[in-house]
mmCIF file of C-alpha atoms in Angstrom:
data_model
loop_
_atom_site.group_PDB
_atom_site.id
_atom_site.type_symbol
_atom_site.label_atom_id
_atom_site.label_comp_id
_atom_site.label_asym_id
_atom_site.label_seq_id
_atom_site.Cartn_x
_atom_site.Cartn_y
_atom_site.Cartn_z
ATOM 1 C CA UNK A 1 -4.253 43.041 72.050
ATOM 2 C CA UNK A 2 -5.662 40.607 74.631
ATOM 3 C CA UNK A 3 -2.356 40.254 76.521
ATOM 4 C CA UNK A 4 -1.890 44.022 76.627
ATOM 5 C CA UNK A 5 -5.411 44.651 77.929
ATOM 6 C CA UNK A 6 -5.106 41.972 80.600
ATOM 7 C CA UNK A 7 -1.677 43.244 81.692
ATOM 8 C CA UNK A 8 -3.109 46.751 82.064
ATOM 9 C CA UNK A 9 -6.086 45.348 83.992
ATOM 10 C CA UNK A 10 -3.745 43.585 86.449
ATOM 11 C CA UNK A 11 -1.619 46.740 86.807
ATOM 12 C CA UNK A 12 -4.467 49.216 87.293
ATOM 13 C CA UNK A 13 -7.061 47.127 89.100
ATOM 14 C CA UNK A 14 -6.114 43.669 90.339
ATOM 15 C CA UNK A 15 -2.796 44.781 91.881
ATOM 16 C CA UNK A 16 -4.072 48.032 93.369
ATOM 17 C CA UNK A 17 -3.915 48.765 97.092
ATOM 18 C CA UNK A 18 -7.682 49.223 97.178
ATOM 19 C CA UNK A 19 -8.194 45.786 95.680
ATOM 20 C CA UNK A 20 -5.709 44.231 98.122
ATOM 21 C CA UNK A 21 -7.427 45.900 101.083
ATOM 22 C CA UNK A 22 -10.752 44.384 100.058
ATOM 23 C CA UNK A 23 -8.994 41.032 100.545
ATOM 24 C CA UNK A 24 -10.535 39.706 97.385
ATOM 25 C CA UNK A 25 -9.330 36.352 95.998
ATOM 26 C CA UNK A 26 -8.843 38.038 92.609
ATOM 27 C CA UNK A 27 -6.059 40.297 93.937
ATOM 28 C CA UNK A 28 -2.792 39.789 92.051
ATOM 29 C CA UNK A 29 0.657 41.181 92.860
ATOM 30 C CA UNK A 30 1.962 43.614 90.241
ATOM 31 C CA UNK A 31 4.660 41.080 89.233
ATOM 32 C CA UNK A 32 1.958 38.890 87.705
ATOM 33 C CA UNK A 33 1.384 41.474 84.976
ATOM 34 C CA UNK A 34 4.931 41.171 83.619
ATOM 35 C CA UNK A 35 4.483 38.007 81.501
ATOM 36 C CA UNK A 36 1.429 39.588 79.872
ATOM 37 C CA UNK A 37 3.298 42.820 79.122
ATOM 38 C CA UNK A 38 6.147 40.781 77.624
ATOM 39 C CA UNK A 39 3.664 38.792 75.551
ATOM 40 C CA UNK A 40 2.016 42.030 74.401
ATOM 41 C CA UNK A 41 5.371 43.372 73.180
ATOM 42 C CA UNK A 42 5.763 40.205 71.066
ATOM 43 C CA UNK A 43 2.135 40.121 69.897
ATOM 44 C CA UNK A 44 1.994 43.769 68.863
ATOM 45 C CA UNK A 45 5.334 43.830 66.989
ATOM 46 C CA UNK A 46 4.700 45.425 63.587
ATOM 47 C CA UNK A 47 1.099 46.402 64.407
ATOM 48 C CA UNK A 48 -0.406 49.813 65.100
ATOM 49 C CA UNK A 49 -0.300 48.950 68.822
ATOM 50 C CA UNK A 50 3.438 48.248 68.991
ATOM 51 C CA UNK A 51 4.369 51.588 70.570
ATOM 52 C CA UNK A 52 1.456 51.230 73.028
ATOM 53 C CA UNK A 53 2.801 47.856 74.147
ATOM 54 C CA UNK A 54 6.296 49.298 74.691
ATOM 55 C CA UNK A 55 4.925 52.314 76.516
ATOM 56 C CA UNK A 56 2.762 50.089 78.742
ATOM 57 C CA UNK A 57 5.664 47.834 79.784
ATOM 58 C CA UNK A 58 7.805 50.877 80.525
ATOM 59 C CA UNK A 59 5.146 52.397 82.803
ATOM 60 C CA UNK A 60 4.945 48.999 84.484
ATOM 61 C CA UNK A 61 8.685 49.271 85.220
ATOM 62 C CA UNK A 62 8.261 52.855 86.486
ATOM 63 C CA UNK A 63 5.594 51.590 88.911
ATOM 64 C CA UNK A 64 8.026 48.951 90.126
ATOM 65 C CA UNK A 65 10.754 51.549 90.534
ATOM 66 C CA UNK A 66 8.406 53.732 92.581
ATOM 67 C CA UNK A 67 7.699 50.727 94.784
ATOM 68 C CA UNK A 68 11.459 50.344 95.297
ATOM 69 C CA UNK A 69 11.560 53.963 96.484
ATOM 70 C CA UNK A 70 8.652 53.340 98.886
ATOM 71 C CA UNK A 71 10.327 50.157 100.128
ATOM 72 C CA UNK A 72 13.490 52.176 100.798
ATOM 73 C CA UNK A 73 11.439 54.677 102.817
ATOM 74 C CA UNK A 74 10.104 51.792 104.897
ATOM 75 C CA UNK A 75 13.643 50.458 105.223
ATOM 76 C CA UNK A 76 14.907 53.859 106.307
ATOM 77 C CA UNK A 77 12.259 54.011 109.037
ATOM 78 C CA UNK A 78 13.159 50.532 110.301
ATOM 79 C CA UNK A 79 16.902 51.237 109.891
ATOM 80 C CA UNK A 80 17.318 48.319 107.496
ATOM 81 C CA UNK A 81 20.432 48.293 105.259
ATOM 82 C CA UNK A 82 19.347 49.770 101.919
ATOM 83 C CA UNK A 83 20.544 48.706 98.480
ATOM 84 C CA UNK A 84 20.014 49.702 94.864
ATOM 85 C CA UNK A 85 20.466 46.202 93.361
ATOM 86 C CA UNK A 86 16.811 45.730 92.406
ATOM 87 C CA UNK A 87 16.605 49.240 90.955
ATOM 88 C CA UNK A 88 19.716 48.700 88.835
ATOM 89 C CA UNK A 89 18.306 45.391 87.577
ATOM 90 C CA UNK A 90 15.033 47.097 86.643
ATOM 91 C CA UNK A 91 16.950 49.858 84.869
ATOM 92 C CA UNK A 92 18.819 47.334 82.705
ATOM 93 C CA UNK A 93 15.469 45.902 81.627
ATOM 94 C CA UNK A 94 14.017 49.387 80.975
ATOM 95 C CA UNK A 95 16.881 50.330 78.650
ATOM 96 C CA UNK A 96 15.998 47.474 76.298
ATOM 97 C CA UNK A 97 12.522 48.927 75.723
ATOM 98 C CA UNK A 98 13.135 52.688 75.869
ATOM 99 C CA UNK A 99 14.296 53.081 72.279
ATOM 100 C CA UNK A 100 10.993 51.648 70.986
ATOM 101 C CA UNK A 101 8.746 54.057 72.772
ATOM 102 C CA UNK A 102 8.793 57.037 70.397
ATOM 103 C CA UNK A 103 7.694 60.465 71.583
ATOM 104 C CA UNK A 104 6.978 59.265 75.161
ATOM 105 C CA UNK A 105 10.649 58.344 75.597
ATOM 106 C CA UNK A 106 11.610 61.655 77.257
ATOM 107 C CA UNK A 107 8.749 61.565 79.781
ATOM 108 C CA UNK A 108 9.388 57.940 80.732
ATOM 109 C CA UNK A 109 13.160 58.501 80.924
ATOM 110 C CA UNK A 110 12.581 61.433 83.319
ATOM 111 C CA UNK A 111 10.376 59.260 85.543
ATOM 112 C CA UNK A 112 12.935 56.446 85.543
ATOM 113 C CA UNK A 113 15.810 58.827 86.318
ATOM 114 C CA UNK A 114 13.803 60.498 89.067
ATOM 115 C CA UNK A 115 13.072 57.161 90.772
ATOM 116 C CA UNK A 116 16.715 56.120 90.559
ATOM 117 C CA UNK A 117 18.003 59.415 91.969
ATOM 118 C CA UNK A 118 15.369 59.413 94.744
ATOM 119 C CA UNK A 119 16.358 55.926 95.840
ATOM 120 C CA UNK A 120 20.039 56.894 95.939
ATOM 121 C CA UNK A 121 19.258 60.007 97.993
ATOM 122 C CA UNK A 122 17.351 57.888 100.510
ATOM 123 C CA UNK A 123 20.304 55.491 100.647
ATOM 124 C CA UNK A 124 22.657 58.454 101.146
ATOM 125 C CA UNK A 125 20.412 59.751 103.940
ATOM 126 C CA UNK A 126 20.515 56.337 105.619
ATOM 127 C CA UNK A 127 24.328 56.434 105.494
ATOM 128 C CA UNK A 128 24.348 59.993 106.879
ATOM 129 C CA UNK A 129 22.210 58.999 109.874
ATOM 130 C CA UNK A 130 25.422 57.587 111.336
ATOM 131 C CA UNK A 131 27.000 61.071 111.275
ATOM 132 C CA UNK A 132 25.728 62.789 114.452
ATOM 133 C CA UNK A 133 25.728 66.270 112.938
ATOM 134 C CA UNK A 134 23.662 65.078 109.935
ATOM 135 C CA UNK A 135 21.156 62.721 111.545
ATOM 136 C CA UNK A 136 18.511 65.446 111.832
ATOM 137 C CA UNK A 137 19.198 66.586 108.246
ATOM 138 C CA UNK A 138 18.847 63.021 106.939
ATOM 139 C CA UNK A 139 15.604 62.441 108.855
ATOM 140 C CA UNK A 140 14.137 65.750 107.733
ATOM 141 C CA UNK A 141 14.972 65.036 104.093
ATOM 142 C CA UNK A 142 13.430 61.561 104.102
ATOM 143 C CA UNK A 143 10.315 62.695 105.970
ATOM 144 C CA UNK A 144 9.660 65.187 103.163
ATOM 145 C CA UNK A 145 10.133 62.686 100.312
ATOM 146 C CA UNK A 146 6.788 61.112 101.145
ATOM 147 C CA UNK A 147 4.553 62.701 103.740
ATOM 148 C CA UNK A 148 2.245 59.694 103.315
ATOM 149 C CA UNK A 149 4.971 57.444 104.740
ATOM 150 C CA UNK A 150 5.822 59.741 107.633
ATOM 151 C CA UNK A 151 2.501 61.321 108.599
ATOM 152 C CA UNK A 152 3.495 61.841 112.233
ATOM 153 C CA UNK A 153 6.890 63.383 111.468
ATOM 154 C CA UNK A 154 7.302 67.141 111.618
ATOM 155 C CA UNK A 155 10.101 68.483 109.479
ATOM 156 C CA UNK A 156 12.092 71.325 110.987
ATOM 157 C CA UNK A 157 14.555 71.823 108.113
ATOM 158 C CA UNK A 158 13.348 72.635 104.570
ATOM 159 C CA UNK A 159 13.930 69.872 102.018
ATOM 160 C CA UNK A 160 16.161 72.047 99.818
ATOM 161 C CA UNK A 161 18.406 72.872 102.766
ATOM 162 C CA UNK A 162 18.639 69.184 103.648
ATOM 163 C CA UNK A 163 19.602 68.357 100.075
ATOM 164 C CA UNK A 164 22.271 71.052 100.032
ATOM 165 C CA UNK A 165 23.812 69.726 103.269
ATOM 166 C CA UNK A 166 23.652 66.098 102.101
ATOM 167 C CA UNK A 167 25.236 66.892 98.742
ATOM 168 C CA UNK A 168 27.964 69.014 100.343
ATOM 169 C CA UNK A 169 28.814 66.134 102.684
ATOM 170 C CA UNK A 170 28.776 63.649 99.804
ATOM 171 C CA UNK A 171 31.134 65.770 97.697
ATOM 172 C CA UNK A 172 33.522 66.220 100.619
ATOM 173 C CA UNK A 173 33.449 62.543 101.726
ATOM 174 C CA UNK A 174 32.817 60.830 98.392
ATOM 175 C CA UNK A 175 35.742 58.402 98.648
ATOM 176 C CA UNK A 176 34.591 56.862 101.910
ATOM 177 C CA UNK A 177 30.903 56.835 100.916
ATOM 178 C CA UNK A 178 31.480 55.019 97.615
ATOM 179 C CA UNK A 179 33.318 52.264 99.494
ATOM 180 C CA UNK A 180 30.026 51.472 101.244
ATOM 181 C CA UNK A 181 27.714 51.838 98.255
ATOM 182 C CA UNK A 182 27.975 52.048 94.470
ATOM 183 C CA UNK A 183 25.835 55.023 93.470
ATOM 184 C CA UNK A 184 24.239 55.010 90.024
ATOM 185 C CA UNK A 185 24.688 57.514 87.203
ATOM 186 C CA UNK A 186 21.281 59.141 87.799
ATOM 187 C CA UNK A 187 22.505 60.132 91.261
ATOM 188 C CA UNK A 188 25.742 61.649 89.946
ATOM 189 C CA UNK A 189 23.817 63.530 87.240
ATOM 190 C CA UNK A 190 21.472 64.897 89.909
ATOM 191 C CA UNK A 191 24.422 66.013 92.058
ATOM 192 C CA UNK A 192 26.069 67.752 89.080
ATOM 193 C CA UNK A 193 22.858 69.638 88.248
ATOM 194 C CA UNK A 194 22.460 70.731 91.866
ATOM 195 C CA UNK A 195 26.060 71.936 92.097
ATOM 196 C CA UNK A 196 25.727 73.801 88.777
ATOM 197 C CA UNK A 197 22.660 75.662 90.166
ATOM 198 C CA UNK A 198 24.636 77.044 93.112
#
């Protein structure tokens, strides 16, 4: 139980933005919690805390996936080339633990899928910035993903309208877009659901 408690302490306290801003020597990057989560999964195998250990490591991965999304938002703003390699690597690790997580599986899977689809939509928006007629749509979509990231941006097109335009363009130009980037299954599932709604 010690490894699990310490991993949670790193995740919730020592790696928090507030703790980092205090510039305390005890600050630890979130990555430093991983070995303790992995140890907790081993330590708690067969105990009453086994599902708690699996759930904790999965939420750790969700946090990392959310950070990938935020990093992509920063990359979009600086016009850096965006990729999903880290997200796909994280997903492969998540899959190994998901089956052990019991009744929380559905909630965690939704969070994981949401992060993956969000990242792909940001990547799609960055590709669409090169299309003059869609630059404003792409910007407006990304600005509305996280208002915290783009506090000074004023959206002029509703997010749903941006999504509809982006998806329509993707469907029409899929062949050329997939040459540039390999989209993940969460993205395709999201697109299918959106098209089915229309």
